[in-house]
Coordinates of C-alpha atoms in Angstrom, one line a residue:
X8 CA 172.0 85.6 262.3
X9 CA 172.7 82.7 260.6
X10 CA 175.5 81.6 262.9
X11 CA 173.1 82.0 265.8
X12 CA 171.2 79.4 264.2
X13 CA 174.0 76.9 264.0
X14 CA 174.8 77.4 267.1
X15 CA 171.2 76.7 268.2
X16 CA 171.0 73.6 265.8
X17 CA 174.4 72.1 267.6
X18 CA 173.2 72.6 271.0
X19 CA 169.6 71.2 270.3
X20 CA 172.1 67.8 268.7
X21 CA 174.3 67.7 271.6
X22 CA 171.2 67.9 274.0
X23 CA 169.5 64.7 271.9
X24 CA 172.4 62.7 272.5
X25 CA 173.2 63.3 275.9
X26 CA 169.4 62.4 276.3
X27 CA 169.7 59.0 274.4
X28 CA 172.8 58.1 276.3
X29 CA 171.2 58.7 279.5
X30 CA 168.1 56.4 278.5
X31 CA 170.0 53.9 277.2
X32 CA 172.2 53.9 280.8
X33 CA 169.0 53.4 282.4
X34 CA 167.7 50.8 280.2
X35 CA 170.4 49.1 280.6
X36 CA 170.5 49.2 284.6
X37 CA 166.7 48.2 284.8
X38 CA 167.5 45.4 282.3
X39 CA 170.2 43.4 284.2
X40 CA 168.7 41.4 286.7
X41 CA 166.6 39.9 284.0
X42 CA 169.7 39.8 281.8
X43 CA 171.3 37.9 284.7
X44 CA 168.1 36.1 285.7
X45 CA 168.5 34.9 282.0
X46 CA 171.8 34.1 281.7
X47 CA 172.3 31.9 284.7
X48 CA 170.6 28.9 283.0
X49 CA 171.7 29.5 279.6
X50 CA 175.2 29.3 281.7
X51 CA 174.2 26.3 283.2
X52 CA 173.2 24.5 279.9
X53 CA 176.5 25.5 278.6
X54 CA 177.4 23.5 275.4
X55 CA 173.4 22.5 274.4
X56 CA 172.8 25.9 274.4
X57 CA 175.6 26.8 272.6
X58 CA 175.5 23.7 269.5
X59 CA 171.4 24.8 269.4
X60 CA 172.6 28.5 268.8
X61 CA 175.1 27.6 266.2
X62 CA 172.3 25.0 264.4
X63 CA 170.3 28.2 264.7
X64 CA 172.9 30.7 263.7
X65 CA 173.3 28.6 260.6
X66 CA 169.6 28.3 259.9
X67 CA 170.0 32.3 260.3
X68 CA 172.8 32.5 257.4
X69 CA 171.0 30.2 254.8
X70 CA 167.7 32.5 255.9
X71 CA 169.8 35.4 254.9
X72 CA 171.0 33.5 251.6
X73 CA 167.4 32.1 250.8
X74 CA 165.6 35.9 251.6
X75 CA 168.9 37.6 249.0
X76 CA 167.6 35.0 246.3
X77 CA 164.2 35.8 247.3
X78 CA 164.7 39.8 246.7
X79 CA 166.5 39.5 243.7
X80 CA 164.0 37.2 242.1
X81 CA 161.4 39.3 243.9
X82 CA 163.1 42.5 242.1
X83 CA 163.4 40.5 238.7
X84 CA 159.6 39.5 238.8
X85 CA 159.0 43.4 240.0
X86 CA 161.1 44.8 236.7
X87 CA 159.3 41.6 234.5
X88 CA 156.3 42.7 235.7
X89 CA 156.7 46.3 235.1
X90 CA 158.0 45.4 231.4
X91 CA 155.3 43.1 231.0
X92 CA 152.1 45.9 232.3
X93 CA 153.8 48.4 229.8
X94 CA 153.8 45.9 226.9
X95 CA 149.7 45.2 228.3
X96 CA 149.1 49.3 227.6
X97 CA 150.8 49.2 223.6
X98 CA 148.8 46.0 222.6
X99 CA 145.8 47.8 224.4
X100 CA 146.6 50.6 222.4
X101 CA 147.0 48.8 218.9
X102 CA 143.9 47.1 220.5
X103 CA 141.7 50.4 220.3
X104 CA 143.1 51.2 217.1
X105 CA 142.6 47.9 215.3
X106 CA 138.8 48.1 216.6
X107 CA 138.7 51.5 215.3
X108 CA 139.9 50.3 211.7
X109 CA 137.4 47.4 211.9
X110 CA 134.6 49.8 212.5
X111 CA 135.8 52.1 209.7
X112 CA 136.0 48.8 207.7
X113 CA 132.7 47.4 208.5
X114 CA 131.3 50.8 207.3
X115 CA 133.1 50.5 204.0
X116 CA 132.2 47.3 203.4
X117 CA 128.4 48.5 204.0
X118 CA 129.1 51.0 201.6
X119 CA 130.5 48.9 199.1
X120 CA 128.1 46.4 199.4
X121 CA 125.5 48.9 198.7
X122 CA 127.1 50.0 195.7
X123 CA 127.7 46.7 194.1
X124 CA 123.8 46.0 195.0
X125 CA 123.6 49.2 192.6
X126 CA 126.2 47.8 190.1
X127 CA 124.2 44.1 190.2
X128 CA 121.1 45.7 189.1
X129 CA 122.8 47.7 186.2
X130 CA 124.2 44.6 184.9
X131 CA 121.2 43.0 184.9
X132 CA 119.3 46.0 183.2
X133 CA 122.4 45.7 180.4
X134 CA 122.1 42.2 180.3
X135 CA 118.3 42.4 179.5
X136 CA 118.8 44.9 177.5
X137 CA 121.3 43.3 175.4
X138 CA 119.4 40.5 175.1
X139 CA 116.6 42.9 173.1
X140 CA 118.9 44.3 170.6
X141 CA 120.8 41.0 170.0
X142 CA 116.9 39.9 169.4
X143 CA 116.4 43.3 167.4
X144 CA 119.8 42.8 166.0
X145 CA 118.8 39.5 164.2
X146 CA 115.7 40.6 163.6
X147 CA 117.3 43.4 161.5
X148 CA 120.0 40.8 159.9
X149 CA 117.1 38.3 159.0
X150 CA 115.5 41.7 157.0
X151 CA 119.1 42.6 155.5
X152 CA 119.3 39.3 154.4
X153 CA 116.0 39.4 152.7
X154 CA 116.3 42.6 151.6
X155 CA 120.3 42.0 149.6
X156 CA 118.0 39.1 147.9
X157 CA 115.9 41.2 146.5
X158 CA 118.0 43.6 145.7
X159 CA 120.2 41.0 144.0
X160 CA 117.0 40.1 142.0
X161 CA 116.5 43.2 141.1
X162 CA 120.0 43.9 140.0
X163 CA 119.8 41.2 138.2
X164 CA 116.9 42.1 136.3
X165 CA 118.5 45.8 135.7
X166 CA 121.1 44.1 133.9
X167 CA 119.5 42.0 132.2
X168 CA 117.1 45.4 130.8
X169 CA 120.5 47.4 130.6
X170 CA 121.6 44.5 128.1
X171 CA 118.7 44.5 126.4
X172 CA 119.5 48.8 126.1
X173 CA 123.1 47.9 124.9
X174 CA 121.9 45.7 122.4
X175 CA 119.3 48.0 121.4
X176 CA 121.9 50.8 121.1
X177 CA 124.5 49.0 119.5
X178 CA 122.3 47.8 116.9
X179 CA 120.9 51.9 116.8
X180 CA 124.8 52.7 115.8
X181 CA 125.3 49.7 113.8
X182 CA 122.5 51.4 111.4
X183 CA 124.1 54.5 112.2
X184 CA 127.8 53.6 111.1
X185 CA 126.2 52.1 107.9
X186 CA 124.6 55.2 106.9
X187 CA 127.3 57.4 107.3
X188 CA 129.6 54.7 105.3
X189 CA 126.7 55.1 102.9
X190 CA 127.0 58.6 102.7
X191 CA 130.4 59.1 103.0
X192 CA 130.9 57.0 100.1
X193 CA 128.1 59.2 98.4
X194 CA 130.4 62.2 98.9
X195 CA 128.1 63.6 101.8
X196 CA 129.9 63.0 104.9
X197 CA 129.4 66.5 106.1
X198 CA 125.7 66.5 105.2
X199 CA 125.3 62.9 107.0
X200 CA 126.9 64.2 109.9
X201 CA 124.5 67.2 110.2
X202 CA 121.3 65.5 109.9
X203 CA 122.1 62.7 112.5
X204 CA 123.3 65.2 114.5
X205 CA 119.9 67.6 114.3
X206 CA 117.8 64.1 114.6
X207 CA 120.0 63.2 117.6
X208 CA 119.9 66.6 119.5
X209 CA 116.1 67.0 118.9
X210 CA 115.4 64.6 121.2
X211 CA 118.2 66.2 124.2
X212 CA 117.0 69.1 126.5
X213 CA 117.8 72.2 125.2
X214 CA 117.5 71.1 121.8
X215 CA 116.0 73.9 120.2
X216 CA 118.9 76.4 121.7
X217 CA 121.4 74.0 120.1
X218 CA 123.9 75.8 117.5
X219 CA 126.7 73.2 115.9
X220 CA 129.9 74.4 117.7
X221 CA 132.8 76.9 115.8
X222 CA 136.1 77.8 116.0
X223 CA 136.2 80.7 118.3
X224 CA 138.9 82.9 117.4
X225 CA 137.9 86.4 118.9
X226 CA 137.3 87.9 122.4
X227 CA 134.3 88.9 123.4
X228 CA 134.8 90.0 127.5
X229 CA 137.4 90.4 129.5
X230 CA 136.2 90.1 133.0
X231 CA 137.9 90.7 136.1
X232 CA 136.2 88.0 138.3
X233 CA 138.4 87.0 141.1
X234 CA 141.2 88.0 142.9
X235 CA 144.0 85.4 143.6
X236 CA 143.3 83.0 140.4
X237 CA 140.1 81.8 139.0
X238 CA 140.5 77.8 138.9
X239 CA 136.8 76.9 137.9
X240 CA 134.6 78.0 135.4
X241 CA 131.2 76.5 133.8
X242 CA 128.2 77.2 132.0
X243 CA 124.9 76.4 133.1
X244 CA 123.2 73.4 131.3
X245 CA 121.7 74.7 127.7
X246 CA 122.4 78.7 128.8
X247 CA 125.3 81.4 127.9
X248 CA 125.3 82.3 131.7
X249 CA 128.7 81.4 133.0
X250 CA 130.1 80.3 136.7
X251 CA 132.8 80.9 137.6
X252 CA 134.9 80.0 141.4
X253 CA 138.4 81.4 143.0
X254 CA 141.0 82.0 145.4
X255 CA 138.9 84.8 147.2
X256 CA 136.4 81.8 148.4
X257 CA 133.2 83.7 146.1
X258 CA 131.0 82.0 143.3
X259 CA 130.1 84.5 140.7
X260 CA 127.5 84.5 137.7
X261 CA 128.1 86.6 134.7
X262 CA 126.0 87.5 131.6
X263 CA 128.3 86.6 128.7
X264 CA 126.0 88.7 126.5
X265 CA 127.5 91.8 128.4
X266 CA 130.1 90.8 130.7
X267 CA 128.7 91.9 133.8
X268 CA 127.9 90.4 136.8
X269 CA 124.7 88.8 137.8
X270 CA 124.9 87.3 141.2
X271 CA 127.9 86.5 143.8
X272 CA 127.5 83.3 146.3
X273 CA 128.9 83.3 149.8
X274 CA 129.6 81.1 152.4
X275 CA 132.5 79.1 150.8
X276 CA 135.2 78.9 153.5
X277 CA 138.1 78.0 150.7
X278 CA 139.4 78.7 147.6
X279 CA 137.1 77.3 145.3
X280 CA 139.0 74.4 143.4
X281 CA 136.2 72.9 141.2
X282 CA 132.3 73.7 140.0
X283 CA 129.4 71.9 138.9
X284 CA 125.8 72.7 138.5
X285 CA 122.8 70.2 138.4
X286 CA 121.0 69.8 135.4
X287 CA 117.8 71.9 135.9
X288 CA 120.5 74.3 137.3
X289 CA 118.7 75.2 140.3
X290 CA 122.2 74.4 142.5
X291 CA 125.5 75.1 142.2
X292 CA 127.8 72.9 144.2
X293 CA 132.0 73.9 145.1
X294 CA 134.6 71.6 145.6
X295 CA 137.4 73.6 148.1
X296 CA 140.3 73.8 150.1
X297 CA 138.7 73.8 153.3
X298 CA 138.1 70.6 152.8
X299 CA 134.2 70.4 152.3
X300 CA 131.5 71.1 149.3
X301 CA 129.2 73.4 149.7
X302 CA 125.8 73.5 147.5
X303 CA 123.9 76.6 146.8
X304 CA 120.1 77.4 145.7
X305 CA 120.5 79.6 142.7
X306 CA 117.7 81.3 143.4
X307 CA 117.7 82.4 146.8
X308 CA 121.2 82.6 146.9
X309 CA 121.6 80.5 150.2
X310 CA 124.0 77.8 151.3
X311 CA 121.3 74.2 151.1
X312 CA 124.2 72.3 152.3
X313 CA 127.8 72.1 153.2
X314 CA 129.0 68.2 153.3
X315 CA 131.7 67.8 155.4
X316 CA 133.2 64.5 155.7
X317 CA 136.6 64.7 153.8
X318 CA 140.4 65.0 155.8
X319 CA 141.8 67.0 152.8
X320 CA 141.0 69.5 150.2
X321 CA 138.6 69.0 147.8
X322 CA 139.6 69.2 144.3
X323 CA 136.9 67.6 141.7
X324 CA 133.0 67.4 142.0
X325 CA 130.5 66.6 139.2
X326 CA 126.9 65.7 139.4
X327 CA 124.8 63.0 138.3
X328 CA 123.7 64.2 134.4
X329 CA 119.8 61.8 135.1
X330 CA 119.4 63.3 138.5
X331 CA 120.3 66.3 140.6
X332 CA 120.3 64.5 143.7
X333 CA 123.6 62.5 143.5
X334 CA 126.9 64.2 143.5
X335 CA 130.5 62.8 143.8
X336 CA 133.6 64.5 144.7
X337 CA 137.3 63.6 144.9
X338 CA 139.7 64.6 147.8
X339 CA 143.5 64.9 148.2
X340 CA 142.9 62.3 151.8
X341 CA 142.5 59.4 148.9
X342 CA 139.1 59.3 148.5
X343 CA 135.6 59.2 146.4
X344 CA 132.7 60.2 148.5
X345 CA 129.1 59.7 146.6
X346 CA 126.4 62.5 148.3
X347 CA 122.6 62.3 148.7
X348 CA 121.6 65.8 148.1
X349 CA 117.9 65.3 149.7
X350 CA 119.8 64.0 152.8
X351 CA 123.0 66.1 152.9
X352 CA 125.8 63.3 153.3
X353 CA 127.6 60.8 152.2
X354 CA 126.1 57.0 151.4
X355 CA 129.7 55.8 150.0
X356 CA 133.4 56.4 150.2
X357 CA 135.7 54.5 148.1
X358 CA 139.0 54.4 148.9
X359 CA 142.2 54.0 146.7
X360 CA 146.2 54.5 146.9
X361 CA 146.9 57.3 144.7
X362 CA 145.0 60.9 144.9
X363 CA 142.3 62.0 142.7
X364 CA 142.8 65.3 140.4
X365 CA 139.2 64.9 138.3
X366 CA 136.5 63.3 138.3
X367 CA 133.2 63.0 136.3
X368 CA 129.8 60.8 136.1
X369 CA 128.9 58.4 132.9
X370 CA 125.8 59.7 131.0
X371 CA 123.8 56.7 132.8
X372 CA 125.2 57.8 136.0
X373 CA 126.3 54.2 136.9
X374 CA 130.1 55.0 136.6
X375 CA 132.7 57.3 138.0
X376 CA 134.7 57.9 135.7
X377 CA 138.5 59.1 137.8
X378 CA 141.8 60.4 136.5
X379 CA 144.7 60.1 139.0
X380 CA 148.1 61.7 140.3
X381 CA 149.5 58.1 138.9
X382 CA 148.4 58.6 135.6
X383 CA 145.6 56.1 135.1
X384 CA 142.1 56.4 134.2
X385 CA 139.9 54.1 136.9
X386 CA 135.9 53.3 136.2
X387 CA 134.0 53.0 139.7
X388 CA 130.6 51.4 140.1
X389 CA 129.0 54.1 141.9
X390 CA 126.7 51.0 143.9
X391 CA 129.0 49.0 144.9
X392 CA 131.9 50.8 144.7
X393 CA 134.2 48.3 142.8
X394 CA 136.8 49.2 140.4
X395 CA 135.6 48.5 136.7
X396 CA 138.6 48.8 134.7
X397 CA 141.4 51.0 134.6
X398 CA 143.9 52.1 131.8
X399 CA 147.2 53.8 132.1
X400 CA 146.1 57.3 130.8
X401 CA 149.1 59.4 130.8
X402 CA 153.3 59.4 131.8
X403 CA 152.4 61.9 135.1
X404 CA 149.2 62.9 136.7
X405 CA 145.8 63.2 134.8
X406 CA 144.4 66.6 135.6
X407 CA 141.4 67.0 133.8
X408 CA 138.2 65.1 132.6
X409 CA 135.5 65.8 130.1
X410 CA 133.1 63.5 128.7
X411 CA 131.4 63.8 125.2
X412 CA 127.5 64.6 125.1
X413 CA 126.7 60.6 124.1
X414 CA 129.0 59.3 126.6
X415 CA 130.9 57.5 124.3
X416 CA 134.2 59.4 124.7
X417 CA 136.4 60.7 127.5
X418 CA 138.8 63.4 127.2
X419 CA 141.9 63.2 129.8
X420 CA 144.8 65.7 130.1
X421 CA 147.9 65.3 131.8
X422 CA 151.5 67.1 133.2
X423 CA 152.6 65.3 130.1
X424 CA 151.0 68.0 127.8
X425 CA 149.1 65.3 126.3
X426 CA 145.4 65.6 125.6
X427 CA 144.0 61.6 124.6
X428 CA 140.4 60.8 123.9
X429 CA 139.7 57.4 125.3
X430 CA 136.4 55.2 124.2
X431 CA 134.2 54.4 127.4
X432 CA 133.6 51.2 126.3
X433 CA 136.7 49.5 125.9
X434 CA 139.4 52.2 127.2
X435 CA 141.2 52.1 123.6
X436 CA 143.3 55.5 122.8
X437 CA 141.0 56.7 120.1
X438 CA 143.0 60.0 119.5
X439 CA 145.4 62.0 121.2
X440 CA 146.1 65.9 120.6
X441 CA 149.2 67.6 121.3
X442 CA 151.3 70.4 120.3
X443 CA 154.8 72.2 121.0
X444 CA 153.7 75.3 122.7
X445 CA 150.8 73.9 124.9
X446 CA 152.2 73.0 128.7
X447 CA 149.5 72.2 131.4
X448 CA 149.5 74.7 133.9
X449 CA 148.7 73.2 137.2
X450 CA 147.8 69.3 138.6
X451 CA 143.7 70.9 138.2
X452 CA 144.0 72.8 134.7
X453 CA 140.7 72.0 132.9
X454 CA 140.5 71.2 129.2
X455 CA 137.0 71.0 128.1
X456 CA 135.1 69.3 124.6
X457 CA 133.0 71.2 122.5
X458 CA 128.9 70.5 123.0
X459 CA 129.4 68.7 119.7
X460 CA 132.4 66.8 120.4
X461 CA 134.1 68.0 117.6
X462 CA 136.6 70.4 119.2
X463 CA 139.1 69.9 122.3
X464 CA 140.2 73.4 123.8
X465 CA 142.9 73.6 126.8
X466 CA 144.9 76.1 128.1
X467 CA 148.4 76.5 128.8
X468 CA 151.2 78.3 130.8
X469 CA 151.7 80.8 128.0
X470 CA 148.7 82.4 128.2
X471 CA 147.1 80.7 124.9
X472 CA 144.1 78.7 124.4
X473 CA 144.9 75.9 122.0
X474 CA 142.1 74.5 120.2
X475 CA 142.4 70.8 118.3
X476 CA 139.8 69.1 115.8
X477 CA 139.1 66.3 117.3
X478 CA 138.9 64.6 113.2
X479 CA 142.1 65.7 112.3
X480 CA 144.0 66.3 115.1
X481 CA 145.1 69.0 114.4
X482 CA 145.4 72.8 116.3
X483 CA 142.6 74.9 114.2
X484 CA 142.7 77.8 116.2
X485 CA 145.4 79.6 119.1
X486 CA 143.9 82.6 121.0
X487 CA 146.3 84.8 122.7
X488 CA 144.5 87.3 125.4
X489 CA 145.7 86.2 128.5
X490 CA 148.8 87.4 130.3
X491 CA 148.9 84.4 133.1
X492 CA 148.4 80.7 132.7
X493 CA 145.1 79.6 132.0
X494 CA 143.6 77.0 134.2
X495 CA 140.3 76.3 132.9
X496 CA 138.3 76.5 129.7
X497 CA 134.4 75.8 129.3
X498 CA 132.2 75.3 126.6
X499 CA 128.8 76.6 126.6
X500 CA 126.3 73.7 125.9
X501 CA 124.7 76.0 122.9
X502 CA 128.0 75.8 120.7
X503 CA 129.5 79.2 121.9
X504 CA 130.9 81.2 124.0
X505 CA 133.8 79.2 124.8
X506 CA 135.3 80.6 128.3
X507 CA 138.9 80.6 130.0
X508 CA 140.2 81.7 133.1
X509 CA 143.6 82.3 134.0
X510 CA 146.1 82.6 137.3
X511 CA 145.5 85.7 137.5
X512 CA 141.8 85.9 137.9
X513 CA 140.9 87.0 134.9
X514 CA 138.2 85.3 132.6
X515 CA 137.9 86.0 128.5
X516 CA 134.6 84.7 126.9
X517 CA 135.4 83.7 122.7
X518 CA 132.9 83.8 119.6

């Protein structure tokens, strides 16, 4: 079928052409006479006709030429153009975009000018009020001011009474000395001594419980207080009933009388490093590792207070012997905090380059009285926190402090198994107590003075309690009961018991 079709297709070609020959053979016949018509004077002109066609022939070449330049330039402007409509489109594109971003950006800006409106207004509110606590701020200095005047005056004027006091007292002991010289020349030393003494304490709290001290030499208790080690023991002021701190973060109060156990504090979050007790003894306040003090209310048992404000553990505390409101403690961070116990924190810090071991107030309460890892004995002024004096104490650290009843005398051990008594007025060496057997325990071991400064008794790694006459010098007395190192030993303020505790936890009472 398909050839058919070919065939068909070449027939309906042939047929065409046969037709456009036959048209074009009658054109041409019906065309001649004009074709002649025509010719005969172009025939005639000859030549004319002839240089005109080649002018025009020639006109028709450079037509050609001039309309070849003309489509080529034509086709250049066409592709220029083309190039030049799609360039148009992109910068009308970047066009629509760029309006876009400046609509975007003109809503920004709206926004931001909003907001710094906002910020405007907040300056100007800090400004203002800056400008009312700069005006509160001198206001405030103007009243410092006036206020360190006065206080100044009034300093001065304390001085001035506390000279006056000096005076008065030194010309009290003047009489004093002389007497006893009296006496003592008399042959009555020992009877001098007793009656100044009983005129003396009759005029102290407690007075009428006051029994001259002895040399303890038996045991009374043995109490197992605290598990760990027991590294703090004291008496309350005037009272038998003893105190005592340890490792297993409790307080305890025992009956001397009969050894048992009256009370146990909680709440301490450490092991309890150092004790003190204010003078009424209505709290008890613990120096510990967890680096804070806490204060207890003997009576209810609670925790009042616990004064945080120290980097490192606490070793030493003591309390102000004229009121029960100020306390100062001693830290391993290299620091002497002074606490307001009405408030509950600190109104002082005094900073210094070697760490604190002990620690204890002058009878005035004035002075902090410090005994270093150094070896030196510093005096503080407790208001201003200045450094008093200082006096190198002993060869390695100093761990323990006791002051005598009058204030007159400090005791200071040391890691160089020295014990040296040290007058609070000039810082001379006024005696110093030793002996071949005693070795200090630990950087906190605790040597105490008897109530009537007569006695010295410390512990050492042994087990022993040594006990010195603080007029001779001399060991008077050696008790042998523990079987760990003793690390503290406390004198009841009555003249006896004398109490020790040891490493082990264990804590012997002496009559």
């Amino acid at each position: 079928m398909e050839v058919s079709r070919e065939q068909i297709a070449r027939e309906a070609i042939e047929h065409a052409l046969k037709a456009l020959r036959k048209r074009h053979l009658l054109e041409e016949g019906a065309h001649a006479p004009a074709y002649t018509a025509l010719t005969k004077p172009i025939l005639s002109q000859g030549s004319e006709w002839k240089e005109k066609a080649d002018n025009l022939e020639v006109e028709l070449h450079q037509c050609y030429k001039a309309q070849s330049r003309l489509s080529d330039q034509l086709v250049a402007e066409v592709a220029e153009s083309r190039a030049s409509k799609a360039l148009l489109q992109e910068k009308e594109a970047i066009i629509a975009d760029l309006q876009k971003e400046l609509t975007q950006t003109r809503d920004e800006f709206s926004q931001l000018k909003m907001e710094l409106d906002e910020k405007v207004k907040a300056v100007e509110l800090l400004v203002s009020e800056n400008k009312e606590l700069r005006a509160q701020l001198e206001e405030m200095t103007i009243k410092a001011k006036n206020a360190e005047a006065e206080n100044k005056m009034l300093v001065d004027r304390w001085m001035l009474q506390k000279m006056q006091d000096a005076e008065r007292l030194n010309e009290a002991n003047a009489i004093y000395e002389d007497m006893v010289d009296r006496l003592r020349a008399s042959g009555l030393e020992k009877f001098a001594r007793q009656q100044v003494d009983g005129v003396v304490r009759q005029s102290e709290d407690g007075a009428e419980f006051y029994v001259e001290s002895t040399i303890p030499s038996t045991c009374k208790n043995k109490i197992i207080a605290h598990e760990g080690g027991c590294a703090s023991i004291l008496f309350e002021d005037n009272s038998s009933k003893l105190i005592s701190g340890g490792q297993d973060r409790s307080i305890k109060l025992w009956d001397t009388n009969t050894g048992s156990l009256s009370r146990t504090l909680y709440g301490c979050l450490g092991s309890v490093l150092d004790l003190t007790i204010t003078h009424d003894n209505s709290s008890v306040i613990a120096a510990s590792s967890s680096n804070n003090l806490y204060v207890w209310d003997v009576n209810s048992g609670r925790v009042r207070h616990t004064l945080t404000g120290h980097m490192d553990k606490v070793c030493a505390v003591d309390v102000s012997k004229i009121s029960s409101r100020h306390v100062v403690s001693a830290a391993y961070d290299r620091s002497i905090k002074v606490w307001d116990l009405q408030k509950g924190y600190c109104t002082s810090t005094i900073i210094f380059a070697s760490n604190c071991n002990a620690l204890c107030f002058s009878v005035d309460g004035q002075t902090i009285c410090s005994g270093h890892v150094d070896g030196n004995l510093r005096l503080w002024d407790i208001q201003t926190g200045k450094l008093l004096s200082e006096v190198a104490a002993h060869s390695l650290a100093i761990t323990s402090i006791s002051l005598s009843r009058n204030g007159n005398v400090v005791l200071t051990s040391g890691r160089d198994n020295l014990h040296n008594l040290f007058d609070m007025r000039s810082l001379e060496v006024c005696g110093t107590l030793r002996a071949s057997g005693n070795r200090v325990a630990s950087n906190w071991s605790r040597s105490c003075l008897s109530p009537d400064d007569n006695y010295v008794a410390s512990g050492s790694v042994d087990g022993s309690v040594y006990i010195w006459s603080v007029s001779k010098g001399d060991i008077v007395g050696s008790l042998k009961e523990h079987n760990a190192p003793v690390l503290c030993c406390s004198w009841s303020g009555l003249g006896k018991p004398l109490a020790s505790s040891d490493k082990s936890g264990v804590v012997h009472t002496w009559t």
